[in-house]
């Protein structure tokens, strides 16, 4: 079992920045693919970013590329999402996700591919 706890959400003006953190416990962190997803009211959960076990590869949704950065610290069992140049359309509940299995790039954007999820943290961007 893996427990994931997100933090760092809040209210920010458009153009501002936030850094989300996700602390993991219960399994060797370095064995986990880590991802961030988000879900806005009335919309499906969507992929934001993911990072490989060793941080050698990171992946981003087109909508956040160039503005968001995913990083992990395997010594602290934590994954981060640095969000810059925030837009009102970034408003959503942001979820941390983890999975221990081998993966292909083609499936890591799919929520069902991840076995473990955090409870989510609200990010609200005002215009």
Coordinates of N, CA and C in Angstrom, one line a residue:
X1 N 0.8 -1.2 0.0 CA 0.0 0.0 0.0 C 0.9 1.2 0.0
X2 N 0.3 2.3 -0.6 CA 1.0 3.6 -0.7 C 0.0 4.6 -0.2
X3 N 0.5 5.5 0.6 CA -0.3 6.6 1.1 C 0.3 7.9 0.5
X4 N -0.6 8.7 -0.1 CA -0.1 10.0 -0.7 C -0.9 11.1 -0.1
X5 N -0.1 12.2 0.2 CA -0.7 13.3 0.9 C -0.3 14.6 0.1
X6 N -1.2 15.3 -0.5 CA -0.9 16.5 -1.2 C -1.0 17.7 -0.3
X7 N -0.2 18.7 -0.7 CA -0.3 20.0 0.0 C 0.2 21.1 -0.9
X8 N -0.1 22.4 -0.6 CA 0.4 23.5 -1.3 C -0.7 24.2 -2.2
X9 N -1.9 23.7 -2.2 CA -2.9 24.3 -3.0 C -3.3 25.6 -2.4
X10 N -4.2 26.4 -3.1 CA -4.6 27.7 -2.5 C -5.2 28.5 -3.6
X11 N -5.4 29.8 -3.3 CA -6.0 30.8 -4.2 C -4.8 31.7 -4.6
X12 N -4.7 31.9 -5.9 CA -3.7 32.8 -6.5 C -4.3 33.6 -7.7
X13 N -3.7 34.7 -7.9 CA -4.1 35.5 -9.1 C -3.5 35.0 -10.3
X14 N -4.2 35.2 -11.4 CA -3.7 34.8 -12.7 C -2.3 35.4 -12.9
X15 N -1.4 34.6 -13.5 CA 0.0 35.0 -13.6 C 0.9 34.6 -12.4
X16 N 0.3 34.2 -11.4 CA 1.0 33.8 -10.2 C 1.5 32.4 -10.2
X17 N 2.1 32.0 -9.1 CA 2.8 30.7 -9.0 C 2.3 29.9 -7.7
X18 N 2.3 28.6 -7.8 CA 2.1 27.8 -6.6 C 3.0 26.6 -6.8
X19 N 3.4 26.0 -5.7 CA 4.1 24.7 -5.7 C 3.4 23.7 -4.9
X20 N 3.0 22.6 -5.6 CA 2.3 21.5 -4.9 C 3.3 20.5 -4.5
X21 N 3.1 19.9 -3.4 CA 3.9 18.8 -2.9 C 3.0 17.5 -2.6
X22 N 3.6 16.4 -2.8 CA 3.0 15.1 -2.5 C 3.9 14.2 -1.8
X23 N 3.6 13.9 -0.5 CA 4.5 13.1 0.3 C 3.9 11.6 0.2
X24 N 4.8 10.7 0.0 CA 4.4 9.3 -0.1 C 5.0 8.5 1.0
X25 N 4.3 7.5 1.4 CA 4.7 6.5 2.4 C 4.2 5.1 2.1
X26 N 4.8 4.1 2.7 CA 4.3 2.8 2.6 C 4.9 1.9 1.6
X27 N 5.8 2.4 0.8 CA 6.4 1.6 -0.2 C 7.7 2.4 -0.7
X28 N 8.7 1.7 -1.1 CA 9.9 2.3 -1.6 C 9.5 3.3 -2.7
X29 N 9.7 4.6 -2.4 CA 9.3 5.7 -3.3 C 10.0 5.6 -4.6
X30 N 11.2 5.2 -4.6 CA 12.0 5.2 -5.9 C 11.5 4.1 -6.9
X31 N 10.6 3.3 -6.4 CA 10.0 2.2 -7.3 C 8.7 2.7 -8.0
X32 N 8.3 3.9 -7.7 CA 7.0 4.4 -8.2 C 7.1 5.4 -9.3
X33 N 6.3 5.2 -10.3 CA 6.0 6.2 -11.3 C 5.1 7.2 -10.6
X34 N 5.4 8.5 -10.7 CA 4.5 9.5 -10.0 C 3.9 10.4 -11.1
X35 N 2.7 10.8 -10.8 CA 2.0 11.7 -11.7 C 1.1 12.7 -11.0
X36 N 0.7 13.7 -11.7 CA -0.2 14.7 -11.2 C -1.4 14.8 -12.2
X37 N -2.6 14.8 -11.7 CA -3.8 14.9 -12.5 C -4.6 16.1 -11.9
X38 N -5.6 16.5 -12.6 CA -6.5 17.5 -12.1 C -7.9 17.3 -12.6
X39 N -8.8 17.8 -11.8 CA -10.2 17.7 -12.2 C -11.0 18.9 -11.8
X40 N -11.5 19.6 -12.8 CA -12.3 20.8 -12.7 C -13.8 20.4 -12.5
X41 N -14.6 21.2 -11.9 CA -16.1 20.8 -11.7 C -16.7 20.5 -13.1
X42 N -17.4 19.4 -13.1 CA -18.1 19.0 -14.3 C -17.3 18.4 -15.4
X43 N -16.0 18.2 -15.1 CA -15.1 17.7 -16.2 C -14.4 16.4 -15.7
X44 N -13.9 15.7 -16.6 CA -13.2 14.5 -16.3 C -11.8 14.8 -15.7
X45 N -11.3 13.8 -15.0 CA -9.9 14.0 -14.5 C -9.0 13.9 -15.7
X46 N -8.0 14.9 -15.7 CA -7.1 14.9 -16.8 C -5.6 14.9 -16.3
X47 N -4.8 14.4 -17.2 CA -3.4 14.3 -16.9 C -2.7 15.7 -17.0
X48 N -1.8 15.9 -16.0 CA -1.1 17.1 -16.0 C 0.4 16.8 -16.3
X49 N 1.0 15.9 -15.5 CA 2.4 15.7 -15.6 C 2.8 14.3 -15.0
X50 N 3.9 13.7 -15.4 CA 4.4 12.5 -14.7 C 5.9 12.5 -14.8
X51 N 6.5 11.7 -13.9 CA 7.9 11.6 -13.8 C 8.3 10.2 -13.5
X52 N 9.4 9.8 -14.2 CA 9.8 8.4 -14.0 C 10.5 8.2 -12.7
X53 N 10.8 6.9 -12.4 CA 11.3 6.5 -11.1 C 12.6 7.3 -10.7
X54 N 13.5 7.4 -11.7 CA 14.8 8.0 -11.4 C 14.8 9.5 -11.8
X55 N 13.6 10.0 -12.2 CA 13.5 11.4 -12.7 C 14.3 11.7 -14.0
X56 N 14.6 10.6 -14.7 CA 15.3 10.8 -15.9 C 14.4 11.3 -17.1
X57 N 13.1 11.0 -16.9 CA 12.1 11.4 -17.9 C 10.9 12.1 -17.2
X58 N 10.4 13.1 -17.8 CA 9.2 13.8 -17.4 C 8.3 14.0 -18.6
X59 N 7.0 14.1 -18.3 CA 6.0 14.2 -19.3 C 5.0 15.2 -18.9
X60 N 4.5 16.0 -19.9 CA 3.5 17.0 -19.6 C 2.4 17.0 -20.6
X61 N 1.2 17.5 -20.1 CA 0.1 17.8 -21.0 C 0.5 19.0 -21.8
X62 N 0.0 19.1 -23.0 CA 0.3 20.3 -23.8 C -0.2 21.6 -23.2
X63 N -1.3 21.5 -22.4 CA -1.8 22.7 -21.8 C -1.0 23.3 -20.7
X64 N 0.0 22.5 -20.2 CA 0.8 23.1 -19.1 C 2.3 23.1 -19.5
X65 N 2.6 22.6 -20.6 CA 4.0 22.5 -21.1 C 4.6 23.9 -21.1
X66 N 5.8 24.1 -20.5 CA 6.5 25.4 -20.5 C 6.1 26.2 -19.3
X67 N 5.0 25.9 -18.6 CA 4.6 26.6 -17.4 C 4.7 25.8 -16.1
X68 N 4.5 24.5 -16.2 CA 4.6 23.6 -15.0 C 5.8 22.8 -15.1
X69 N 6.4 22.4 -13.9 CA 7.5 21.5 -13.8 C 7.3 20.5 -12.8
X70 N 7.5 19.2 -13.1 CA 7.4 18.2 -12.1 C 8.8 17.8 -11.7
X71 N 8.9 17.5 -10.4 CA 10.2 17.0 -9.9 C 10.0 16.1 -8.8
X72 N 11.0 15.3 -8.4 CA 10.9 14.4 -7.3 C 12.2 14.4 -6.5
X73 N 12.0 14.1 -5.2 CA 13.2 14.0 -4.3 C 13.0 12.6 -3.7
X74 N 13.8 11.6 -4.2 CA 13.6 10.3 -3.7 C 14.1 10.1 -2.3
X75 N 15.0 11.0 -1.8 CA 15.5 11.0 -0.4 C 14.4 11.5 0.5
X76 N 13.5 12.3 0.0 CA 12.4 12.9 0.9 C 11.0 12.2 0.6
X77 N 11.0 11.3 -0.3 CA 9.8 10.6 -0.7 C 8.7 11.6 -1.1
X78 N 9.1 12.5 -1.9 CA 8.2 13.6 -2.3 C 8.3 14.0 -3.7
X79 N 7.1 14.2 -4.3 CA 7.1 14.7 -5.7 C 6.5 16.1 -5.7
X80 N 6.9 17.0 -6.6 CA 6.5 18.4 -6.6 C 5.9 18.7 -7.9
X81 N 5.1 19.7 -7.9 CA 4.6 20.3 -9.2 C 4.7 21.8 -9.0
X82 N 5.7 22.4 -9.7 CA 5.8 23.9 -9.7 C 5.0 24.4 -10.8
X83 N 4.1 25.3 -10.5 CA 3.1 25.9 -11.4 C 3.3 27.4 -11.5
X84 N 3.8 27.8 -12.7 CA 4.0 29.2 -13.0 C 3.0 29.7 -14.0
X85 N 2.9 31.0 -14.1 CA 2.1 31.7 -15.1 C 0.7 31.1 -15.1
X86 N 0.1 30.9 -13.9 CA -1.2 30.3 -13.8 C -2.3 31.0 -14.5
X87 N -3.2 30.3 -15.0 CA -4.4 30.8 -15.7 C -5.7 30.4 -15.0
X88 N -6.8 31.1 -15.1 CA -8.0 30.7 -14.5 C -8.4 29.3 -14.9
X89 N -8.1 28.9 -16.1 CA -8.4 27.6 -16.6 C -7.6 26.5 -15.9
X90 N -6.6 26.8 -15.1 CA -5.9 25.8 -14.3 C -6.6 25.5 -13.0
X91 N -7.7 26.2 -12.7 CA -8.5 26.0 -11.5 C -9.0 24.6 -11.5
X92 N -8.7 23.8 -10.5 CA -9.2 22.4 -10.4 C -8.7 21.9 -9.0
X93 N -9.2 20.7 -8.7 CA -8.6 19.9 -7.7 C -7.4 19.1 -8.3
X94 N -6.3 19.2 -7.7 CA -5.1 18.5 -8.2 C -4.8 17.3 -7.4
X95 N -4.6 16.2 -8.1 CA -4.4 14.9 -7.4 C -3.0 14.3 -7.7
X96 N -2.3 13.8 -6.7 CA -1.1 13.1 -6.9 C -1.4 11.6 -7.1
X97 N -0.7 10.9 -8.0 CA -0.9 9.5 -8.3 C 0.4 8.8 -8.3
X98 N 0.3 7.5 -8.1 CA 1.5 6.6 -8.1 C 1.2 5.2 -8.6
X99 N 2.2 4.6 -9.2 CA 2.0 3.3 -9.7 C 3.4 2.6 -9.7
X100 N 3.4 1.3 -9.2 CA 4.7 0.6 -9.1 C 5.0 -0.2 -10.4
X101 N 4.2 -0.3 -11.3 CA 4.4 -1.2 -12.4 C 5.2 -0.6 -13.6
X102 N 5.7 -1.4 -14.4 CA 6.4 -0.9 -15.6 C 5.3 -0.2 -16.5
X103 N 5.7 0.7 -17.3 CA 4.8 1.5 -18.0 C 5.3 1.8 -19.4
X104 N 4.4 2.2 -20.3 CA 4.8 2.8 -21.6 C 4.3 4.2 -21.6
X105 N 5.0 5.0 -22.4 CA 4.6 6.4 -22.5 C 3.2 6.6 -22.9
X106 N 2.7 5.7 -23.7 CA 1.3 5.8 -24.3 C 0.2 5.7 -23.3
X107 N 0.5 5.1 -22.1 CA -0.6 4.9 -21.1 C -0.4 5.7 -19.9
X108 N 0.7 6.5 -19.7 CA 0.8 7.1 -18.4 C -0.1 8.4 -18.2
X109 N -0.8 8.8 -19.3 CA -1.7 9.9 -19.2 C -3.1 9.4 -18.8
X110 N -3.3 8.1 -18.6 CA -4.6 7.6 -18.3 C -4.7 7.4 -16.8
X111 N -5.7 8.0 -16.2 CA -5.9 7.8 -14.7 C -6.0 6.4 -14.2
X112 N -6.6 5.5 -15.0 CA -6.8 4.2 -14.6 C -5.5 3.4 -14.5
X113 N -4.4 4.0 -15.1 CA -3.1 3.3 -15.1 C -2.5 3.4 -13.7
X114 N -3.0 4.3 -12.8 CA -2.3 4.6 -11.5 C -3.1 3.8 -10.4
X115 N -2.4 3.2 -9.6 CA -3.0 2.4 -8.5 C -3.3 3.2 -7.3
X116 N -2.5 4.2 -7.0 CA -2.7 4.9 -5.7 C -2.9 6.4 -6.0
X117 N -3.8 7.0 -5.2 CA -4.2 8.3 -5.3 C -4.2 9.1 -4.0
X118 N -3.9 10.3 -4.0 CA -4.1 11.2 -2.9 C -5.5 11.7 -2.8
X119 N -5.7 12.5 -1.8 CA -7.1 13.1 -1.6 C -7.3 14.3 -2.4
X120 N -6.3 14.9 -2.9 CA -6.5 16.1 -3.7 C -6.3 17.4 -3.0
X121 N -5.9 18.4 -3.7 CA -5.7 19.8 -3.1 C -6.3 20.8 -4.1
X122 N -7.0 21.7 -3.6 CA -7.7 22.7 -4.5 C -6.8 23.8 -4.9
X123 N -6.8 24.1 -6.2 CA -6.0 25.2 -6.7 C -7.1 26.1 -7.4
X124 N -7.1 27.4 -7.0 CA -8.1 28.3 -7.6 C -7.3 29.5 -8.1
X125 N -7.5 29.8 -9.4 CA -6.8 30.9 -10.0 C -7.8 32.0 -10.4
X126 N -7.7 33.2 -9.8 CA -8.6 34.2 -10.1 C -8.1 35.1 -11.2
X127 N -9.1 35.6 -12.0 CA -8.7 36.5 -13.1 C -8.6 37.9 -12.7

